[in-house]
XYZ file of C-alpha atoms in Angstrom:
730
model
C 44.784 20.318 -60.061
C 45.571 19.549 -56.444
C 42.519 19.554 -54.148
C 43.263 21.074 -50.767
C 41.479 19.998 -47.591
C 39.322 22.640 -45.814
C 41.790 23.051 -42.975
C 44.536 23.590 -45.577
C 42.596 26.593 -46.938
C 42.640 28.478 -43.694
C 43.556 32.139 -43.668
C 44.841 32.816 -40.220
C 42.155 31.188 -38.056
C 44.681 28.983 -36.276
C 46.993 31.237 -34.318
C 50.040 30.367 -32.228
C 47.975 30.862 -29.074
C 45.677 28.069 -30.233
C 48.596 25.726 -30.826
C 49.827 26.366 -27.281
C 46.596 24.893 -25.932
C 45.028 21.422 -26.096
C 43.265 19.980 -29.134
C 40.228 18.011 -27.949
C 38.966 15.191 -30.190
C 35.281 14.492 -29.483
C 33.854 11.009 -30.147
C 30.534 9.539 -29.127
C 30.056 5.895 -28.135
C 26.962 4.907 -26.136
C 28.129 1.591 -24.648
C 31.322 -0.474 -24.482
C 29.596 -3.004 -26.743
C 29.158 -0.311 -29.382
C 32.905 0.273 -29.353
C 33.396 -3.380 -30.317
C 30.569 -3.651 -32.853
C 30.972 -0.264 -34.565
C 34.666 0.074 -35.351
C 34.067 2.974 -37.741
C 33.825 5.426 -34.855
C 37.136 4.179 -33.531
C 38.738 4.680 -36.945
C 37.297 8.198 -37.100
C 38.819 8.864 -33.703
C 42.281 8.042 -34.983
C 41.634 10.033 -38.167
C 40.595 13.119 -36.198
C 43.657 12.756 -33.991
C 45.888 12.694 -37.075
C 44.120 15.756 -38.499
C 44.828 17.654 -35.298
C 48.491 16.788 -35.741
C 48.324 17.927 -39.371
C 46.895 21.256 -38.211
C 49.980 21.832 -36.123
C 49.267 20.370 -32.697
C 51.849 18.176 -31.066
C 50.605 14.598 -30.420
C 51.167 15.063 -26.688
C 48.684 17.945 -26.679
C 45.827 16.033 -28.351
C 43.150 14.824 -25.901
C 40.417 12.310 -26.867
C 37.105 12.672 -24.988
C 34.206 10.214 -25.119
C 30.946 11.878 -24.043
C 28.642 8.982 -23.156
C 31.181 6.501 -21.830
C 32.368 9.174 -19.443
C 36.107 8.668 -19.797
C 39.029 10.121 -21.741
C 42.087 8.579 -23.332
C 44.381 10.467 -21.002
C 42.350 9.678 -17.905
C 41.842 13.365 -17.117
C 38.046 13.221 -17.288
C 35.646 10.692 -15.707
C 32.241 12.394 -15.864
C 29.713 12.117 -18.762
C 28.455 15.050 -20.820
C 30.621 17.094 -23.186
C 30.076 20.424 -21.525
C 30.886 19.024 -18.093
C 33.978 17.301 -19.495
C 35.226 20.468 -21.151
C 34.448 22.497 -18.031
C 36.571 20.125 -15.953
C 39.422 20.269 -18.435
C 38.955 24.023 -18.634
C 38.076 25.838 -21.858
C 40.868 28.285 -21.180
C 43.266 25.390 -21.866
C 41.555 24.255 -25.107
C 42.488 25.723 -28.480
C 40.602 23.386 -30.837
C 37.683 20.972 -30.575
C 37.353 18.400 -33.394
C 34.380 16.169 -34.210
C 32.775 14.322 -37.100
C 29.807 16.735 -37.037
C 30.106 19.772 -34.830
C 26.345 19.889 -34.210
C 26.629 16.501 -32.496
C 28.555 18.152 -29.681
C 25.220 19.082 -28.050
C 21.822 17.319 -27.839
C 19.571 20.401 -28.152
C 19.612 23.908 -29.570
C 19.981 25.448 -26.130
C 23.066 23.362 -25.311
C 24.569 24.008 -28.738
C 24.345 27.786 -28.497
C 25.600 27.684 -24.921
C 28.623 25.733 -26.151
C 29.242 28.294 -28.898
C 29.116 31.079 -26.352
C 31.594 29.331 -24.049
C 34.017 28.627 -26.886
C 33.764 32.236 -28.094
C 34.545 33.577 -24.639
C 37.495 31.185 -24.214
C 38.822 31.764 -27.748
C 38.565 28.081 -28.741
C 38.014 26.928 -32.343
C 35.650 24.224 -33.623
C 36.478 21.879 -36.510
C 34.805 19.087 -38.501
C 35.508 17.536 -41.946
C 33.947 20.615 -43.598
C 36.303 23.121 -42.052
C 37.442 25.078 -39.008
C 35.137 27.620 -37.369
C 35.714 30.522 -35.053
C 32.629 31.001 -32.773
C 33.718 34.573 -32.145
C 33.325 35.423 -35.859
C 29.913 36.497 -37.124
C 29.933 34.436 -40.344
C 31.193 31.279 -38.679
C 28.764 31.731 -35.795
C 25.865 32.121 -38.250
C 26.916 28.948 -40.067
C 27.308 27.005 -36.839
C 23.873 28.125 -35.665
C 22.333 26.913 -38.918
C 24.116 23.572 -38.605
C 22.761 23.144 -35.077
C 19.180 23.916 -36.157
C 19.353 21.477 -39.067
C 20.852 18.800 -36.830
C 18.096 19.200 -34.234
C 15.422 18.908 -36.939
C 17.193 15.893 -38.394
C 17.323 14.253 -34.986
C 13.580 14.790 -34.597
C 12.880 13.237 -38.008
C 15.058 10.234 -37.209
C 13.255 9.679 -33.925
C 9.897 10.078 -35.636
C 10.758 7.491 -38.293
C 12.018 5.071 -35.656
C 8.862 5.587 -33.573
C 6.562 5.055 -36.559
C 8.334 1.831 -37.398
C 8.156 0.675 -33.801
C 4.453 1.456 -33.332
C 3.619 -0.094 -36.697
C 5.322 -3.307 -35.719
C 3.580 -3.254 -32.330
C 0.149 -2.835 -33.957
C 0.826 -6.048 -35.863
C 1.772 -7.780 -32.620
C 5.309 -8.398 -33.904
C 7.314 -6.041 -31.695
C 9.363 -7.986 -29.153
C 8.462 -6.689 -25.703
C 9.690 -8.075 -22.345
C 7.701 -11.167 -21.393
C 6.408 -11.906 -17.884
C 7.002 -15.049 -15.852
C 5.744 -18.184 -17.583
C 6.441 -17.134 -21.195
C 9.341 -17.720 -23.580
C 10.229 -16.210 -26.965
C 11.607 -18.649 -29.537
C 14.376 -17.877 -32.008
C 11.838 -17.065 -34.745
C 10.104 -14.507 -32.488
C 7.094 -16.666 -31.594
C 5.866 -16.372 -27.986
C 4.974 -19.642 -26.245
C 4.317 -20.765 -22.715
C 7.430 -21.730 -20.850
C 8.176 -25.338 -21.825
C 9.066 -26.151 -18.222
C 6.036 -27.896 -16.715
C 6.778 -26.738 -13.170
C 6.864 -23.085 -14.268
C 3.409 -23.414 -15.819
C 2.043 -25.163 -12.726
C 3.242 -22.398 -10.410
C 1.773 -19.679 -12.658
C -1.632 -21.391 -12.709
C -1.449 -21.879 -8.943
C -0.917 -18.131 -8.402
C -4.063 -17.235 -10.326
C -6.110 -19.983 -8.655
C -5.007 -18.826 -5.215
C -5.876 -15.200 -5.896
C -9.264 -16.244 -7.242
C -9.817 -18.116 -3.975
C -8.184 -15.808 -1.411
C -8.615 -12.422 -3.085
C -5.427 -11.008 -1.488
C -1.902 -10.670 -2.860
C -0.566 -11.100 0.661
C -2.630 -14.290 1.058
C -1.147 -15.742 -2.135
C 2.356 -14.810 -0.991
C 1.861 -16.428 2.420
C 0.586 -19.642 0.838
C 3.585 -19.899 -1.508
C 6.045 -19.216 1.308
C 4.368 -21.619 3.746
C 4.449 -24.436 1.182
C 8.011 -23.782 -0.007
C 7.015 -22.942 -3.606
C 9.477 -20.969 -5.753
C 9.015 -18.935 -8.945
C 10.731 -19.964 -12.181
C 12.152 -16.869 -13.927
C 14.107 -16.624 -17.179
C 17.213 -14.437 -16.949
C 16.840 -11.482 -19.331
C 20.424 -10.281 -19.625
C 23.997 -11.193 -18.884
C 25.977 -14.317 -19.760
C 23.151 -16.542 -18.451
C 20.460 -14.908 -20.573
C 17.529 -17.252 -21.154
C 18.444 -19.679 -18.383
C 15.781 -20.723 -15.876
C 16.463 -19.735 -12.275
C 14.280 -20.421 -9.231
C 13.729 -17.582 -6.805
C 11.599 -17.079 -3.748
C 8.220 -15.431 -4.418
C 7.803 -11.726 -3.783
C 4.869 -9.358 -3.572
C 5.916 -7.284 -6.590
C 6.248 -10.364 -8.819
C 2.776 -11.623 -7.855
C 1.263 -8.163 -8.307
C 2.809 -7.773 -11.763
C 1.527 -11.208 -12.763
C -2.031 -10.358 -11.761
C -1.922 -7.004 -13.569
C -0.216 -8.150 -16.772
C -2.694 -8.684 -19.646
C -0.419 -11.208 -21.385
C -1.717 -13.977 -19.111
C -5.174 -13.430 -20.652
C -3.676 -13.737 -24.160
C -3.697 -9.950 -24.753
C -0.796 -8.275 -26.537
C -0.395 -4.691 -25.325
C 2.076 -1.902 -25.909
C 2.351 1.585 -24.458
C 1.035 0.889 -20.966
C 3.407 3.444 -19.460
C 5.178 6.675 -20.260
C 8.395 8.214 -19.009
C 8.174 11.230 -16.725
C 11.528 13.085 -16.866
C 10.866 14.610 -13.446
C 10.848 11.159 -11.833
C 13.961 9.785 -13.480
C 16.866 8.981 -11.194
C 20.341 9.774 -12.609
C 22.231 6.604 -13.439
C 19.059 4.461 -13.560
C 17.647 4.553 -17.111
C 14.581 2.417 -16.286
C 13.194 4.826 -13.685
C 10.544 7.487 -14.165
C 7.866 5.234 -15.671
C 4.246 6.192 -14.983
C 1.292 3.878 -15.641
C -1.289 5.181 -18.118
C -5.040 4.500 -18.000
C -6.223 1.596 -20.100
C -8.000 3.864 -22.582
C -4.620 5.520 -23.342
C -2.778 2.281 -24.189
C -1.346 2.448 -27.705
C -1.909 -1.194 -28.675
C -4.471 -3.689 -27.349
C -4.721 -6.973 -29.290
C -6.656 -9.806 -27.606
C -6.190 -13.489 -28.466
C -2.622 -13.001 -29.737
C -0.593 -14.692 -26.972
C -1.143 -18.113 -25.390
C -3.378 -17.530 -22.365
C -3.251 -18.908 -18.831
C -6.580 -17.351 -17.813
C -9.636 -15.887 -19.537
C -10.257 -12.199 -20.085
C -13.168 -12.324 -17.608
C -10.899 -13.595 -14.843
C -8.282 -10.972 -15.734
C -10.850 -8.194 -15.416
C -12.108 -9.691 -12.180
C -8.582 -9.744 -10.751
C -8.050 -6.070 -11.609
C -11.355 -5.155 -9.974
C -10.401 -7.133 -6.861
C -7.010 -5.414 -6.606
C -8.659 -2.017 -7.011
C -11.232 -2.847 -4.339
C -8.452 -3.871 -1.931
C -6.990 -0.369 -1.988
C -7.660 1.580 1.204
C -9.822 4.378 -0.142
C -13.222 5.804 0.653
C -14.626 4.475 -2.633
C -13.465 0.869 -2.145
C -13.916 -1.785 0.504
C -10.197 -2.056 1.152
C -8.167 -5.176 1.777
C -9.073 -7.609 4.526
C -7.164 -6.703 7.665
C -6.818 -8.024 11.169
C -9.447 -6.918 13.627
C -12.815 -8.172 14.893
C -14.959 -5.692 12.899
C -16.712 -8.040 10.452
C -18.462 -5.353 8.398
C -15.380 -3.269 7.614
C -15.735 -1.993 4.061
C -19.370 -3.132 3.794
C -21.160 -0.718 6.128
C -22.667 2.550 4.883
C -24.380 5.405 6.673
C -28.131 5.341 6.133
C -28.312 9.101 6.714
C -25.778 10.518 4.256
C -24.870 7.424 2.230
C -21.078 7.558 2.778
C -18.963 4.578 3.778
C -18.466 4.300 7.530
C -15.036 3.803 9.061
C -13.904 1.469 11.818
C -12.205 2.457 15.068
C -11.142 0.189 17.884
C -11.189 0.715 21.629
C -9.141 -1.535 23.887
C -11.115 -2.921 26.809
C -10.241 -5.043 29.801
C -7.748 -7.802 29.086
C -6.627 -6.078 25.879
C -9.762 -7.048 23.947
C -10.569 -4.812 20.991
C -14.083 -3.432 20.689
C -14.986 -2.158 17.203
C -16.940 1.036 16.632
C -18.443 2.166 13.320
C -18.399 5.900 12.629
C -19.649 8.146 9.851
C -16.988 10.829 10.158
C -16.597 12.131 6.598
C -18.003 15.594 7.343
C -16.055 15.754 10.591
C -12.750 14.711 9.026
C -13.017 16.707 5.792
C -14.881 19.826 6.856
C -14.477 20.010 10.650
C -18.194 19.396 11.184
C -20.039 17.204 13.626
C -20.021 13.417 13.745
C -22.921 12.121 11.651
C -23.541 8.945 13.672
C -21.688 6.158 15.450
C -22.515 2.851 17.071
C -20.756 -0.041 18.724
C -19.796 -2.720 16.228
C -20.307 -5.876 18.276
C -24.102 -5.624 18.383
C -24.376 -4.985 14.655
C -21.924 -7.785 13.815
C -23.966 -10.253 15.894
C -27.207 -9.223 14.185
C -25.800 -9.598 10.653
C -24.045 -12.868 11.543
C -27.320 -14.486 12.631
C -28.940 -13.555 9.320
C -25.890 -14.726 7.369
C -25.799 -18.171 9.005
C -29.536 -18.555 8.502
C -29.146 -17.772 4.805
C -26.315 -20.298 4.446
C -28.059 -23.160 6.244
C -29.839 -24.641 3.166
C -26.552 -24.793 1.219
C -24.455 -26.222 4.064
C -24.000 -29.690 2.528
C -23.144 -28.297 -0.895
C -20.629 -25.935 0.684
C -18.991 -28.799 2.586
C -18.616 -30.916 -0.550
C -17.150 -27.965 -2.463
C -14.739 -27.252 0.404
C -13.580 -30.873 0.463
C -13.066 -30.896 -3.308
C -11.192 -27.589 -3.225
C -8.934 -28.727 -0.396
C -8.245 -31.976 -2.249
C -7.374 -30.151 -5.475
C -5.102 -27.653 -3.717
C -3.157 -30.397 -1.952
C -2.659 -32.268 -5.202
C -1.382 -29.123 -6.937
C 1.146 -28.429 -4.215
C 2.249 -32.071 -4.134
C 2.673 -31.981 -7.896
C 5.027 -28.993 -7.645
C 7.097 -30.764 -4.994
C 7.380 -33.866 -7.195
C 8.513 -31.698 -10.098
C 11.248 -30.255 -7.883
C 12.351 -33.777 -7.014
C 12.342 -34.730 -10.692
C 14.506 -31.716 -11.484
C 16.940 -32.695 -8.727
C 17.124 -36.276 -10.093
C 17.946 -34.889 -13.537
C 20.741 -32.764 -12.051
C 22.198 -35.877 -10.376
C 22.049 -37.879 -13.608
C 23.666 -35.028 -15.543
C 26.483 -34.653 -13.003
C 27.045 -38.431 -13.059
C 27.296 -38.536 -16.857
C 29.737 -35.612 -16.871
C 31.904 -37.394 -14.340
C 31.884 -40.663 -16.292
C 32.737 -38.966 -19.609
C 35.813 -37.251 -18.186
C 39.263 -38.771 -18.666
C 40.416 -40.393 -15.396
C 43.954 -39.128 -15.903
C 42.815 -35.502 -15.895
C 42.506 -35.311 -12.132
C 42.014 -31.507 -12.111
C 38.753 -31.883 -14.014
C 37.668 -35.152 -12.418
C 37.967 -33.787 -8.883
C 35.751 -30.798 -9.743
C 33.147 -33.010 -11.460
C 33.183 -35.345 -8.484
C 32.493 -32.463 -6.113
C 29.587 -31.309 -8.310
C 28.141 -34.834 -8.306
C 28.384 -35.078 -4.530
C 26.817 -31.625 -4.159
C 23.805 -32.601 -6.289
C 23.402 -35.806 -4.282
C 23.390 -33.814 -1.046
C 20.857 -31.311 -2.371
C 18.613 -34.158 -3.558
C 18.762 -35.803 -0.155
C 17.879 -32.557 1.651
C 15.024 -31.879 -0.752
C 13.699 -35.414 -0.261
C 13.744 -34.990 3.516
C 11.887 -31.680 3.226
C 9.272 -33.343 1.017
C 8.821 -36.184 3.489
C 8.215 -33.731 6.308
C 5.831 -31.730 4.132
C 3.888 -34.833 3.049
C 3.602 -36.019 6.646
C 2.091 -32.686 7.713
C -0.102 -32.248 4.614
C -1.041 -35.567 2.966
C -1.806 -35.515 -0.718
C -5.315 -36.889 -0.216
C -7.832 -36.029 2.491
C -8.151 -38.772 5.049
C -11.487 -40.370 5.885
C -11.457 -38.617 9.257
C -10.933 -35.210 7.588
C -13.779 -35.831 5.146
C -16.082 -36.896 7.959
C -15.120 -33.810 9.945
C -16.004 -31.558 6.982
C -19.417 -33.235 6.652
C -20.058 -32.907 10.375
C -19.154 -29.240 10.396
C -21.558 -28.610 7.527
C -24.448 -29.461 9.819
C -23.324 -26.985 12.461
C -22.329 -23.754 10.742
C -22.492 -21.676 13.948
C -19.877 -23.978 15.493
C -17.627 -23.503 12.463
C -18.154 -19.760 12.659
C -17.170 -19.637 16.328
C -14.331 -22.164 16.058
C -10.898 -20.903 17.183
C -9.436 -22.037 13.860
C -11.783 -19.669 11.993
C -10.064 -16.295 11.899
C -11.672 -12.888 11.674
C -10.244 -12.616 8.162
C -12.085 -15.808 7.156
C -15.338 -14.461 8.547
C -14.941 -11.137 6.781
C -14.083 -12.885 3.527
C -17.311 -14.880 3.725
C -19.233 -11.702 4.541
C -17.927 -10.037 1.400
C -18.822 -13.029 -0.746
C -22.474 -13.027 0.342
C -23.198 -9.389 1.267
C -22.925 -6.406 -1.028
C -23.442 -3.664 1.582
C -25.112 -2.904 4.915
C -26.813 0.456 5.580
C -27.521 1.496 9.158
C -29.312 4.457 10.671
C -29.424 5.337 14.362
C -32.923 6.557 15.268
C -32.325 10.036 16.672
C -29.790 9.519 19.478
C -31.440 6.437 20.943
C -30.435 2.792 21.157
C -32.596 1.785 18.187
C -30.851 1.111 14.860
C -32.460 0.306 11.522
C -30.486 -2.083 9.298
C -30.814 -2.779 5.567
C -28.735 -5.652 4.155
C -28.212 -5.925 0.392
C -27.185 -9.464 -0.453
C -25.113 -10.544 -3.430
C -27.621 -10.705 -6.255
C -29.670 -7.690 -5.187
C -32.069 -9.130 -2.561
C -32.606 -6.867 0.465
C -33.426 -7.596 4.087
C -34.734 -4.848 6.379
C -34.518 -5.177 10.146
C -33.683 -3.429 13.382
C -31.348 -3.971 16.324
C -30.255 -2.093 19.421
C -26.940 -0.540 20.313
C -25.427 0.245 23.714
C -25.710 3.914 24.683
C -23.901 5.920 27.305
C -26.776 7.649 29.089
C -30.172 6.664 30.409
C -31.909 9.558 28.696
C -30.768 8.211 25.311
C -33.020 5.154 25.730
C -36.148 5.358 23.602
C -38.231 4.054 26.529
C -36.684 6.415 29.076
C -39.985 8.256 29.805
C -41.702 4.956 30.664
C -38.674 3.814 32.665
C -38.534 7.087 34.608
C -42.249 7.025 35.372
C -42.106 3.430 36.589
C -39.030 4.090 38.757
C -40.666 7.128 40.381
C -43.791 5.106 41.032
C -41.887 2.314 42.753
C -39.751 4.767 44.753
C -42.856 6.635 45.912
C -44.304 3.295 47.037
C -41.319 2.894 49.396
C -39.586 0.095 47.508
C -35.862 -0.354 48.087
C -33.350 -0.197 45.261
C -32.813 -4.027 44.999
C -36.571 -4.601 44.781
C -36.973 -1.867 42.164
C -34.168 -3.440 40.089
C -35.899 -6.832 40.144
C -39.218 -5.355 39.073
C -37.682 -3.312 36.234
C -35.819 -6.352 34.908
C -38.948 -8.490 35.023
C -40.896 -5.857 33.084
C -38.297 -5.834 30.250
C -36.446 -2.595 30.984
C -32.722 -2.669 30.226
C -29.948 -0.236 31.244
C -27.429 1.308 28.797
C -23.679 0.535 28.399
C -23.964 -3.126 27.316
C -25.484 -4.223 30.620
C -28.177 -6.887 30.497
C -29.953 -6.172 33.823
C -30.438 -3.383 36.335
C -28.625 -3.698 39.633
C -29.208 -1.980 42.947
C -26.473 0.587 42.303
C -27.834 1.291 38.843
C -31.288 1.935 40.305
C -29.810 4.340 42.845
C -28.076 6.248 40.030
C -31.357 6.305 38.099
C -33.258 7.679 41.096
C -30.623 10.366 41.595
C -30.911 11.402 37.961
C -34.678 11.598 38.406
C -34.348 13.694 41.546
C -35.649 10.922 43.799
C -33.531 11.159 46.930
C -33.116 7.878 48.756
C -33.931 7.612 52.426
C -30.251 7.072 53.250
C -29.214 10.227 51.428
C -32.094 12.194 52.957
C -30.804 11.183 56.400
C -27.268 12.275 55.502
C -28.492 15.628 54.246
C -30.490 16.259 57.405
C -27.448 15.541 59.569
C -25.069 17.643 57.411
C -24.313 21.313 57.920
C -26.696 23.666 56.106
C -25.537 24.643 52.611
C -24.652 28.190 51.687
C -26.729 30.287 49.257
C -24.622 29.200 46.254
C -23.776 25.653 47.412
C -25.129 22.583 45.653
C -25.306 18.903 46.267
C -23.871 17.180 43.138
C -27.184 15.449 42.384
C -29.113 18.706 42.524
C -26.591 20.605 40.377
C -26.458 17.789 37.790
C -30.248 17.848 37.552
C -30.239 21.633 37.227
C -27.698 21.567 34.403
C -29.218 18.490 32.747
C -26.095 16.370 32.790
C -25.130 12.960 34.211
C -24.043 13.017 37.820
C -20.985 10.904 37.036
C -19.788 13.512 34.533
C -20.002 16.188 37.197
C -17.814 14.090 39.498
C -15.308 13.811 36.637
C -15.204 17.605 36.436
C -14.541 17.731 40.164
C -11.512 15.458 39.762
C -10.233 17.536 36.836
C -10.609 20.750 38.814
C -13.131 22.290 36.438
C -15.532 23.156 39.288
C -15.050 24.499 42.807
C -15.962 21.833 45.350
C -15.086 20.601 48.830
C -15.929 17.560 50.929
C -18.056 17.485 54.065
C -16.789 15.980 57.312
C -19.494 13.273 57.400
C -18.717 9.579 57.201
C -19.297 9.494 53.412
C -17.127 12.577 52.787
C -19.941 13.993 50.659
C -19.072 16.587 48.026
C -20.522 20.096 47.967
C -20.117 22.320 44.904
C -19.991 26.110 45.051
C -21.589 27.738 41.982
C -23.505 30.980 41.643
C -25.885 31.614 38.746
C -23.070 32.785 36.474
C -21.069 29.654 37.255
C -24.090 27.439 36.647
C -24.556 28.977 33.209
C -20.884 28.484 32.450
C -21.093 24.819 33.400
C -24.229 24.412 31.310
C -22.451 25.835 28.255
C -19.471 23.602 28.972
C -21.759 20.570 29.005
C -23.319 21.553 25.675
C -19.954 21.507 23.898
C -19.501 18.456 21.586
C -17.483 15.483 22.743
C -13.741 15.889 22.206
C -14.016 19.668 21.941
C -11.346 20.180 24.569
C -8.865 18.024 22.670
C -9.480 19.931 19.431
C -9.325 23.370 21.101
C -6.731 23.221 23.888
C -6.807 27.008 24.281
C -10.368 26.691 25.593
C -9.219 24.217 28.210
C -6.522 26.611 29.421
C -9.116 29.388 29.522
C -11.329 27.273 31.755
C -8.443 26.464 34.067
C -7.546 30.163 34.300
C -11.122 31.034 35.297
C -11.134 28.255 37.888
C -7.785 29.346 39.338
C -8.971 32.955 39.539
C -12.077 31.848 41.408
C -10.016 29.707 43.762
C -7.706 32.634 44.439
C -10.597 34.684 45.828
C -11.686 31.957 48.294
C -10.326 31.013 51.659
C -8.313 27.944 52.532
C -11.406 26.213 53.912
C -13.080 26.275 50.487
C -10.128 24.853 48.495
C -11.294 21.729 46.593
C -9.642 18.444 47.504
C -9.321 16.620 44.166
């Protein structure tokens, strides 16, 4: 009995209209390498092409499409994905689609049924080794749907088996995962430290530097400044496994510090793939780090370790603390605020932030603020104080605490500097040794070549000369480096370190000591500093928690903006009135107040004559000079005020009132006396408005600009009702 093939048992499914269209042969190859290694798919491709010819299609009308490689034999299609390929060819021009398994034409049930619908609408047939199917027919469509469902379930089972095998191998520590810098996998699968001695030295140096500096950027700067490169094994390509030397980068150092392999820990499943973050054409994108408790495999003491687990955990904690968040200290940054990241509000317990104000000469003045409620909820500022006074107070206590250990610190610093110089010098010598080996290798290659073969000899000679030139340049760089940074500390440098140990304040104030160095020392010795401003005065209570848990309670003073903020203002006011009533002049009053220990606000150390005059004006004590000027001036109107009198009535500083005059917030004019004295026009309603304006919080105008425009409108309306003689001259 003759066995007939399925397509030979057809009963009218293939019509002449199908033969007039194209026959598409679908194959699936993932990579060009798969085409070379798996020739069976290529043979199936030719077999399917021949079957299309046997079904009646002319060879010129048979088109071969490869889904994943994104190309076709005829060159008509250059985009991946079967549905997109067919849509570009046009289903209206396709009569038959052939494949090994028709359910492999789509990767999910949704795509498969969408393909069936498209083929049914276009009148195209589907064929595999089991037969030819018409998607427009009910029976064939039912069979194709069942094939797609079974294929999707089969694909899930295959993936599940592969995943179980992979995770089982990983739990035994046998799954080959990508290795970080400083490791090498042997042919038998064993993981060892990189046999290159220079690679190991650089890896150890990175961890030692981070343990010392605590900053990824600090480690990177040190490596760049000392000309140190990273040895990396190429992972793919024709040079796979070769050692290449590249300049250090932040991402490489960060990955080294985070990778648990350096602590001897074998891990698997540290990340997952988020399809929403994947970038088309980049298969390695979309990875999201998982928390440590969600890692699939965690096997300590499996890999050769560079550091201990304790140091690995400490590095992770340091990196986390360097993040700029409210719950962490943040990384050390430029700026004179020494307590950044350490200072907490003694009132609400939140971490205080740092702001800088630029003073004369461009100098930055730090200011500590507790602004969490203000920033998050639009509330009021909890408290703020100038940073310089608090930094000075904590610095004095810090230097006093370090004084007994000064000699020990100096010896440790000398030993650390000596060790670091030797490590760097060792890396340079290893680079020179590698360059000498390259010269010797190029020389031997040149000598082994046949002299008659000039084409080869000339190239080998150029390589030899190139290695000699590189060795000479590297030697010159090393000589310059060694001259600037000797391998061993000189006697003068050691003596200087010992001398500085006896004078820590001088070291602290030295120009070579940066603000970053000072802040780093602060963080080593101090856990946190809690401050509380007493009411709104200049007094500040300070509680310092040292490393180890010991606490020191104290108090300092801060500069304030107004006299009435001083805690001793009642005593100061009473004494100033007493001296003024006794007929003392302003310079004499200033001398007496300074001698009795009274101090003005705004970072001033002593009262001056002008400051006393301002104080007397605030207190309502009119000087004899001003009394004379008022007697000689024209009489004031019923609603006219001298600035001093109006400021005292409202309860605000006189200088602030003059600022309002310049901004045009009040109606004022100048007298024709020699001092061009100001006179302000304000009835009772205006006085109440100014009082409410003064009670608004600082910065209220910037946050609510509409209120500022409202004030200006009121002022302009008032000015419009006055004559030209009353127009303020601002």
